[in-house]
């Protein structure tokens, strides 16, 4: 892999390779863009087949966080970390403390949080070595697991998408097909059930499905059957790349709005949704509740303040549809444009000051 060529493609600022022989740590920190502030993005632990695959994932996810944070209106740039290893077998305290020291060495350019394969307990171990970490235990004055807040943001964003598709943001009586019933999707189902929506659910975890059936009266279907359900809204809340050539022809919905990352397998699939008249709520905006929540920790966590900020996802989704109509483009392009326009405005107005000093300004308020 030609690393510098890859970084130049989307103007990445920094890749940091971290290893600690004693603990087995092999980590890659990607800092994509710090125009808006220090890079905030979680730490993912995954058993990557190759180092090249890990690098690709880090840079893809890091750039995604730049857009997510910008679209959410946060004064934060984008970054991400991947740790190479099996999260079920390879974790140890020394690993996360060593990683914390690497983060500390970046002196505020990068702030981490939990992600796939990592937990609040892991963040607490990182916190032993650095303050540049969010999503730590409430005992430390932080917010803990962000999944329920991500769910609330997805629910709020779904209502905005419903307004666009149906002329009314009420979800009462609407049928929602939910793919995945995990840490985010289960509380999302709870919000939907309370509003009177009808639920169709699936998951590879049969116990999770049964839990939703018992609690919400949901209808269970097999994983491959979720795409073809007669429903108003399809909510992808599991794996990415599930909007693709195979699944799009099966969809019988008016809205796609869910918490999964990277829902479009390719950008052209967003064009296909548009051509079919399906309203798409861009994933990195509708699922930004978690990062909004942990970002509030940088100011001294206040749940009421954080939840009010999460509610602005409704306005962001609405704004995306306005830009799409204004410019005659699909919503996924409009979401990128909204983020890029904000970054460019701030780049012009704040320039080098942000890169050199803003991380300290934020963290001094903790």
CSV table of C-alpha atoms in Angstrom, one decimal:
chain,number,residue,atom,x,y,z
A,1,UNK,CA,0.0,0.0,0.0
A,2,UNK,CA,1.2,3.5,-0.9
A,3,UNK,CA,0.3,5.1,2.4
A,4,UNK,CA,1.1,8.8,1.5
A,5,UNK,CA,-0.8,8.4,-1.8
A,6,UNK,CA,-3.8,7.0,0.1
A,7,UNK,CA,-3.6,9.9,2.6
A,8,UNK,CA,-3.4,12.5,-0.1
A,9,UNK,CA,-6.6,11.2,-1.8
A,10,UNK,CA,-8.8,12.7,0.9
A,11,UNK,CA,-6.3,14.9,2.6
A,12,UNK,CA,-5.7,12.9,5.8
A,13,UNK,CA,-3.5,14.7,8.3
A,14,UNK,CA,-1.9,11.9,10.3
A,15,UNK,CA,-1.6,8.2,10.8
A,16,UNK,CA,0.0,7.0,14.0
A,17,UNK,CA,1.2,3.4,14.3
A,18,UNK,CA,1.3,2.2,18.0
A,19,UNK,CA,2.9,-1.0,19.2
A,20,UNK,CA,3.6,-2.4,22.7
A,21,UNK,CA,5.4,-5.7,22.7
A,22,UNK,CA,4.6,-6.6,26.3
A,23,UNK,CA,0.9,-6.2,26.0
A,24,UNK,CA,0.5,-7.2,22.4
A,25,UNK,CA,-0.9,-3.8,21.4
A,26,UNK,CA,-1.0,-3.1,17.6
A,27,UNK,CA,-3.0,0.0,17.0
A,28,UNK,CA,-3.5,2.5,14.2
A,29,UNK,CA,-4.7,6.0,15.0
A,30,UNK,CA,-6.1,8.0,12.0
A,31,UNK,CA,-6.5,11.7,12.3
A,32,UNK,CA,-8.3,12.9,9.2
A,33,UNK,CA,-9.1,16.6,9.8
A,34,UNK,CA,-8.9,18.9,12.7
A,35,UNK,CA,-10.3,22.1,11.1
A,36,UNK,CA,-13.2,22.2,13.5
A,37,UNK,CA,-11.3,21.1,16.5
A,38,UNK,CA,-9.5,18.0,17.9
A,39,UNK,CA,-10.3,14.7,16.2
A,40,UNK,CA,-12.9,12.7,18.1
A,41,UNK,CA,-13.6,9.1,17.2
A,42,UNK,CA,-13.9,5.7,18.8
A,43,UNK,CA,-11.5,2.8,19.2
A,44,UNK,CA,-12.5,-0.3,17.3
A,45,UNK,CA,-10.9,-3.7,18.1
A,46,UNK,CA,-11.2,-6.3,15.4
A,47,UNK,CA,-9.3,-9.4,14.3
A,48,UNK,CA,-8.2,-8.0,10.9
A,49,UNK,CA,-6.9,-10.5,8.4
A,50,UNK,CA,-4.1,-8.2,7.3
A,51,UNK,CA,-2.4,-5.0,8.4
A,52,UNK,CA,-3.5,-3.4,5.1
A,53,UNK,CA,-7.2,-4.2,6.0
A,54,UNK,CA,-6.7,-2.5,9.3
A,55,UNK,CA,-5.2,0.6,7.8
A,56,UNK,CA,-8.1,0.8,5.2
A,57,UNK,CA,-10.7,0.5,8.0
A,58,UNK,CA,-9.0,3.2,10.1
A,59,UNK,CA,-8.8,5.8,7.4
A,60,UNK,CA,-12.3,5.0,6.1
A,61,UNK,CA,-13.8,5.4,9.6
A,62,UNK,CA,-11.7,8.4,10.4
A,63,UNK,CA,-12.9,10.4,7.4
A,64,UNK,CA,-16.5,9.3,8.3
A,65,UNK,CA,-16.1,10.9,11.7
A,66,UNK,CA,-15.1,14.2,10.2
A,67,UNK,CA,-18.4,14.3,8.3
A,68,UNK,CA,-20.4,13.0,11.3
A,69,UNK,CA,-19.0,15.6,13.7
A,70,UNK,CA,-19.3,18.4,11.2
A,71,UNK,CA,-22.9,17.6,10.3
A,72,UNK,CA,-23.8,17.3,14.0
A,73,UNK,CA,-22.6,20.9,14.6
A,74,UNK,CA,-19.8,19.8,16.9
A,75,UNK,CA,-16.5,21.8,17.3
A,76,UNK,CA,-14.6,18.6,16.7
A,77,UNK,CA,-12.7,17.0,13.8
A,78,UNK,CA,-12.7,13.4,12.8
A,79,UNK,CA,-10.4,10.5,13.7
A,80,UNK,CA,-10.6,6.8,14.6
A,81,UNK,CA,-8.4,4.0,16.0
A,82,UNK,CA,-8.3,0.4,15.2
A,83,UNK,CA,-6.7,-2.2,17.4
A,84,UNK,CA,-5.7,-5.4,15.7
A,85,UNK,CA,-6.8,-8.4,17.8
A,86,UNK,CA,-9.7,-10.5,19.0
A,87,UNK,CA,-11.8,-8.5,21.5
A,88,UNK,CA,-12.9,-11.7,23.1
A,89,UNK,CA,-9.4,-13.1,23.7
A,90,UNK,CA,-6.7,-10.6,23.4
A,91,UNK,CA,-7.6,-7.8,25.7
A,92,UNK,CA,-5.7,-6.9,28.8
A,93,UNK,CA,-5.2,-3.9,31.1
A,94,UNK,CA,-1.6,-3.3,30.0
A,95,UNK,CA,-2.8,-3.0,26.3
A,96,UNK,CA,-5.3,-0.2,27.0
A,97,UNK,CA,-3.0,1.6,29.4
A,98,UNK,CA,-0.3,1.5,26.8
A,99,UNK,CA,-2.7,2.8,24.2
A,100,UNK,CA,-3.7,5.6,26.7
A,101,UNK,CA,-0.1,6.7,26.8
A,102,UNK,CA,0.1,7.0,23.0
A,103,UNK,CA,-3.1,9.1,23.1
A,104,UNK,CA,-1.6,11.3,25.8
A,105,UNK,CA,1.5,11.8,23.6
A,106,UNK,CA,-0.7,13.4,20.9
A,107,UNK,CA,-1.5,16.2,23.4
A,108,UNK,CA,-5.1,16.6,22.6
A,109,UNK,CA,-5.1,16.2,18.8
A,110,UNK,CA,-7.1,13.0,19.2
A,111,UNK,CA,-9.8,12.1,21.7
A,112,UNK,CA,-11.1,8.5,21.8
A,113,UNK,CA,-14.3,6.7,22.9
A,114,UNK,CA,-15.7,3.2,22.7
A,115,UNK,CA,-16.6,1.5,19.4
A,116,UNK,CA,-17.1,-2.0,18.1
A,117,UNK,CA,-15.1,-4.5,20.2
A,118,UNK,CA,-14.4,-2.0,23.1
A,119,UNK,CA,-16.4,-1.1,26.2
A,120,UNK,CA,-16.8,1.4,28.9
A,121,UNK,CA,-14.4,-0.7,31.1
A,122,UNK,CA,-11.8,-0.5,28.3
A,123,UNK,CA,-12.2,3.3,28.2
A,124,UNK,CA,-11.7,3.4,32.0
A,125,UNK,CA,-8.4,1.7,31.6
A,126,UNK,CA,-7.3,4.2,28.9
A,127,UNK,CA,-8.4,7.0,31.3
A,128,UNK,CA,-5.8,5.8,33.8
A,129,UNK,CA,-3.2,7.3,31.4
A,130,UNK,CA,-5.0,10.2,29.7
A,131,UNK,CA,-7.9,12.6,30.0
A,132,UNK,CA,-8.3,12.5,26.2
A,133,UNK,CA,-11.0,9.8,26.3
A,134,UNK,CA,-14.8,9.9,26.5
A,135,UNK,CA,-17.5,7.3,27.2
A,136,UNK,CA,-15.9,6.4,30.5
A,137,UNK,CA,-17.9,5.3,33.6
A,138,UNK,CA,-20.4,7.6,35.2
A,139,UNK,CA,-18.4,7.3,38.4
A,140,UNK,CA,-15.9,9.6,36.7
A,141,UNK,CA,-18.5,12.1,35.9
A,142,UNK,CA,-19.1,10.9,32.4
A,143,UNK,CA,-22.0,9.5,30.4
A,144,UNK,CA,-21.2,5.8,30.1
A,145,UNK,CA,-22.6,3.7,27.3
A,146,UNK,CA,-23.8,6.0,24.5
A,147,UNK,CA,-26.0,3.4,22.8
A,148,UNK,CA,-29.3,4.5,24.3
A,149,UNK,CA,-28.6,8.1,23.2
A,150,UNK,CA,-27.7,6.9,19.7
A,151,UNK,CA,-31.1,5.2,19.7
A,152,UNK,CA,-32.9,8.3,20.7
A,153,UNK,CA,-31.2,10.3,18.0
A,154,UNK,CA,-32.2,7.6,15.4
A,155,UNK,CA,-35.8,7.8,16.6
A,156,UNK,CA,-35.8,11.7,16.3
A,157,UNK,CA,-34.2,11.5,12.8
A,158,UNK,CA,-36.7,8.8,11.7
A,159,UNK,CA,-39.5,11.2,12.6
A,160,UNK,CA,-37.9,13.9,10.4
A,161,UNK,CA,-37.7,11.4,7.6
A,162,UNK,CA,-41.3,10.4,8.1
A,163,UNK,CA,-42.3,14.1,7.8
A,164,UNK,CA,-40.6,14.3,4.5
A,165,UNK,CA,-42.1,11.1,3.1
A,166,UNK,CA,-45.6,11.2,4.6
A,167,UNK,CA,-46.2,14.9,5.4
A,168,UNK,CA,-46.5,14.1,9.1
A,169,UNK,CA,-43.8,13.1,11.6
A,170,UNK,CA,-46.1,10.8,13.7
A,171,UNK,CA,-45.0,7.2,13.7
A,172,UNK,CA,-48.2,6.0,15.3
A,173,UNK,CA,-49.6,3.2,13.1
A,174,UNK,CA,-46.5,3.1,10.9
A,175,UNK,CA,-44.9,-0.3,10.3
A,176,UNK,CA,-41.1,-0.3,10.9
A,177,UNK,CA,-38.9,-3.2,9.8
A,178,UNK,CA,-35.9,-3.2,12.1
A,179,UNK,CA,-32.8,-5.1,11.1
A,180,UNK,CA,-30.8,-5.9,14.2
A,181,UNK,CA,-32.1,-5.8,17.8
A,182,UNK,CA,-28.9,-5.0,19.6
A,183,UNK,CA,-27.7,-2.3,22.0
A,184,UNK,CA,-29.0,0.6,19.9
A,185,UNK,CA,-31.9,-1.0,18.1
A,186,UNK,CA,-33.6,-2.4,21.2
A,187,UNK,CA,-34.1,1.0,22.8
A,188,UNK,CA,-35.1,2.4,19.4
A,189,UNK,CA,-37.8,-0.3,19.2
A,190,UNK,CA,-38.9,0.8,22.7
A,191,UNK,CA,-39.3,4.4,21.5
A,192,UNK,CA,-41.2,3.2,18.4
A,193,UNK,CA,-43.5,0.9,20.4
A,194,UNK,CA,-44.3,3.7,22.9
A,195,UNK,CA,-45.4,5.9,20.0
A,196,UNK,CA,-47.6,3.2,18.6
A,197,UNK,CA,-45.6,1.9,15.7
A,198,UNK,CA,-45.9,-1.7,14.5
A,199,UNK,CA,-42.6,-3.6,14.6
A,200,UNK,CA,-41.1,-6.3,12.4
A,201,UNK,CA,-37.7,-7.4,13.7
A,202,UNK,CA,-34.8,-9.7,12.8
A,203,UNK,CA,-31.4,-10.5,14.1
A,204,UNK,CA,-28.9,-13.3,13.9
A,205,UNK,CA,-29.3,-13.5,17.7
A,206,UNK,CA,-32.5,-15.3,18.3
A,207,UNK,CA,-32.6,-14.4,22.0
A,208,UNK,CA,-32.5,-10.7,21.0
A,209,UNK,CA,-35.4,-11.2,18.6
A,210,UNK,CA,-37.5,-13.0,21.2
A,211,UNK,CA,-36.9,-10.3,23.7
A,212,UNK,CA,-38.3,-7.7,21.3
A,213,UNK,CA,-41.3,-10.0,20.5
A,214,UNK,CA,-42.1,-10.4,24.2
A,215,UNK,CA,-41.6,-6.7,25.1
A,216,UNK,CA,-43.1,-5.0,22.1
A,217,UNK,CA,-45.3,-7.5,20.4
A,218,UNK,CA,-43.0,-7.4,17.4
A,219,UNK,CA,-43.3,-9.8,14.5
A,220,UNK,CA,-40.1,-11.9,13.9
A,221,UNK,CA,-38.8,-12.7,10.5
A,222,UNK,CA,-35.7,-14.5,9.2
A,223,UNK,CA,-32.7,-12.2,8.5
A,224,UNK,CA,-32.9,-12.5,4.7
A,225,UNK,CA,-36.6,-11.7,4.7
A,226,UNK,CA,-36.5,-8.3,6.4
A,227,UNK,CA,-35.9,-6.5,3.1
A,228,UNK,CA,-39.1,-7.6,1.4
A,229,UNK,CA,-41.5,-6.8,4.2
A,230,UNK,CA,-44.6,-4.7,3.6
A,231,UNK,CA,-43.7,-1.7,5.8
A,232,UNK,CA,-43.5,2.0,5.8
A,233,UNK,CA,-39.9,2.4,7.1
A,234,UNK,CA,-36.9,0.1,6.9
A,235,UNK,CA,-34.5,0.7,9.8
A,236,UNK,CA,-31.0,-0.8,9.2
A,237,UNK,CA,-29.4,-1.2,12.7
A,238,UNK,CA,-26.9,-3.9,12.2
A,239,UNK,CA,-24.2,-4.3,9.5
A,240,UNK,CA,-23.2,-1.8,6.8
A,241,UNK,CA,-23.5,-2.1,3.0
A,242,UNK,CA,-27.0,-3.5,3.3
A,243,UNK,CA,-28.4,-1.1,0.7
A,244,UNK,CA,-27.2,-2.8,-2.4
A,245,UNK,CA,-28.1,-4.3,-5.8
A,246,UNK,CA,-29.7,-7.3,-4.2
A,247,UNK,CA,-31.7,-5.6,-1.5
A,248,UNK,CA,-33.0,-2.4,-3.1
A,249,UNK,CA,-35.4,-4.3,-5.5
A,250,UNK,CA,-36.9,-6.0,-2.5
A,251,UNK,CA,-37.7,-2.9,-0.6
A,252,UNK,CA,-41.4,-2.0,-0.3
A,253,UNK,CA,-41.0,1.0,2.0
A,254,UNK,CA,-41.1,4.8,1.6
A,255,UNK,CA,-38.3,5.5,4.1
A,256,UNK,CA,-34.8,4.1,5.0
A,257,UNK,CA,-33.8,5.4,8.4
A,258,UNK,CA,-31.7,3.5,10.8
A,259,UNK,CA,-28.6,3.5,13.0
A,260,UNK,CA,-26.2,1.3,11.1
A,261,UNK,CA,-23.0,2.8,9.7
A,262,UNK,CA,-22.1,2.9,6.0
A,263,UNK,CA,-25.5,1.6,4.9
A,264,UNK,CA,-25.0,2.3,1.2
A,265,UNK,CA,-22.7,-0.3,-0.3
A,266,UNK,CA,-21.8,2.1,-3.1
A,267,UNK,CA,-22.8,5.8,-3.6
A,268,UNK,CA,-24.8,4.8,-6.6
A,269,UNK,CA,-27.2,2.9,-4.4
A,270,UNK,CA,-28.2,6.3,-2.9
A,271,UNK,CA,-29.0,7.4,-6.4
A,272,UNK,CA,-31.1,4.2,-6.8
A,273,UNK,CA,-33.1,5.0,-3.6
A,274,UNK,CA,-33.7,8.5,-4.9
A,275,UNK,CA,-34.9,7.2,-8.3
A,276,UNK,CA,-37.4,4.9,-6.6
A,277,UNK,CA,-38.8,7.7,-4.5
A,278,UNK,CA,-37.5,6.3,-1.2
A,279,UNK,CA,-36.6,8.9,1.4
A,280,UNK,CA,-33.1,8.1,2.8
A,281,UNK,CA,-31.9,9.6,6.1
A,282,UNK,CA,-28.1,9.7,5.7
A,283,UNK,CA,-26.6,7.3,8.3
A,284,UNK,CA,-23.8,9.4,9.6
A,285,UNK,CA,-26.3,12.1,10.6
A,286,UNK,CA,-29.1,10.1,12.0
A,287,UNK,CA,-26.8,7.9,14.1
A,288,UNK,CA,-24.8,10.8,15.5
A,289,UNK,CA,-26.5,10.8,18.9
A,290,UNK,CA,-23.8,8.8,20.5
A,291,UNK,CA,-21.0,11.1,19.5
A,292,UNK,CA,-23.0,14.2,20.4
A,293,UNK,CA,-23.5,12.6,23.9
A,294,UNK,CA,-19.9,11.8,24.5
A,295,UNK,CA,-18.7,15.2,23.1
A,296,UNK,CA,-20.7,16.8,25.9
A,297,UNK,CA,-18.3,15.3,28.4
A,298,UNK,CA,-15.7,17.7,27.1
A,299,UNK,CA,-17.6,20.5,28.8
A,300,UNK,CA,-18.4,18.5,32.0
A,301,UNK,CA,-21.2,16.1,31.2
A,302,UNK,CA,-24.8,17.3,31.6
A,303,UNK,CA,-27.5,14.9,30.4
A,304,UNK,CA,-30.2,17.4,29.8
A,305,UNK,CA,-27.9,19.6,27.7
A,306,UNK,CA,-26.7,16.6,25.7
A,307,UNK,CA,-30.2,15.3,25.0
A,308,UNK,CA,-31.3,18.7,23.8
A,309,UNK,CA,-28.4,18.7,21.4
A,310,UNK,CA,-29.3,15.2,20.2
A,311,UNK,CA,-32.8,16.5,19.4
A,312,UNK,CA,-31.2,18.8,16.8
A,313,UNK,CA,-30.7,15.7,14.6
A,314,UNK,CA,-34.3,16.4,13.6
A,315,UNK,CA,-33.3,19.8,12.2
A,316,UNK,CA,-30.2,18.4,10.6
A,317,UNK,CA,-32.2,15.7,8.7
A,318,UNK,CA,-34.7,18.3,7.7
A,319,UNK,CA,-31.9,20.6,6.5
A,320,UNK,CA,-30.5,17.8,4.4
A,321,UNK,CA,-33.8,17.4,2.6
A,322,UNK,CA,-33.9,21.1,2.0
A,323,UNK,CA,-30.4,21.1,0.5
A,324,UNK,CA,-31.3,18.1,-1.7
A,325,UNK,CA,-34.3,20.0,-3.1
A,326,UNK,CA,-32.3,23.2,-3.5
A,327,UNK,CA,-29.5,21.6,-5.4
A,328,UNK,CA,-31.4,18.8,-7.1
A,329,UNK,CA,-29.2,16.1,-5.6
A,330,UNK,CA,-29.9,12.9,-3.5
A,331,UNK,CA,-29.9,13.2,0.2
A,332,UNK,CA,-26.7,11.3,0.8
A,333,UNK,CA,-24.8,13.9,-1.3
A,334,UNK,CA,-26.7,16.7,0.4
A,335,UNK,CA,-25.5,15.4,3.8
A,336,UNK,CA,-21.9,15.5,2.6
A,337,UNK,CA,-22.4,19.0,1.2
A,338,UNK,CA,-23.8,20.2,4.5
A,339,UNK,CA,-20.7,18.9,6.4
A,340,UNK,CA,-18.2,20.2,3.8
A,341,UNK,CA,-19.7,23.6,3.7
A,342,UNK,CA,-19.4,24.0,7.5
A,343,UNK,CA,-15.8,22.8,7.4
A,344,UNK,CA,-14.9,25.2,4.7
A,345,UNK,CA,-16.5,28.1,6.5
A,346,UNK,CA,-14.6,27.4,9.6
A,347,UNK,CA,-11.4,26.7,7.8
A,348,UNK,CA,-11.5,30.2,6.3
A,349,UNK,CA,-12.4,31.9,9.6
A,350,UNK,CA,-10.3,30.0,12.1
A,351,UNK,CA,-7.3,28.8,10.1
A,352,UNK,CA,-4.2,27.8,12.0
A,353,UNK,CA,-5.6,28.9,15.4
A,354,UNK,CA,-7.8,25.8,15.7
A,355,UNK,CA,-5.0,23.4,14.8
A,356,UNK,CA,-2.7,24.8,17.5
A,357,UNK,CA,-4.9,25.7,20.4
A,358,UNK,CA,-8.5,24.7,20.4
A,359,UNK,CA,-8.1,21.3,21.9
A,360,UNK,CA,-6.8,22.9,25.1
A,361,UNK,CA,-9.7,25.4,25.1
A,362,UNK,CA,-12.2,22.5,25.1
A,363,UNK,CA,-10.5,20.4,27.6
A,364,UNK,CA,-9.9,23.2,30.1
A,365,UNK,CA,-13.7,23.2,30.6
A,366,UNK,CA,-13.9,19.6,31.9
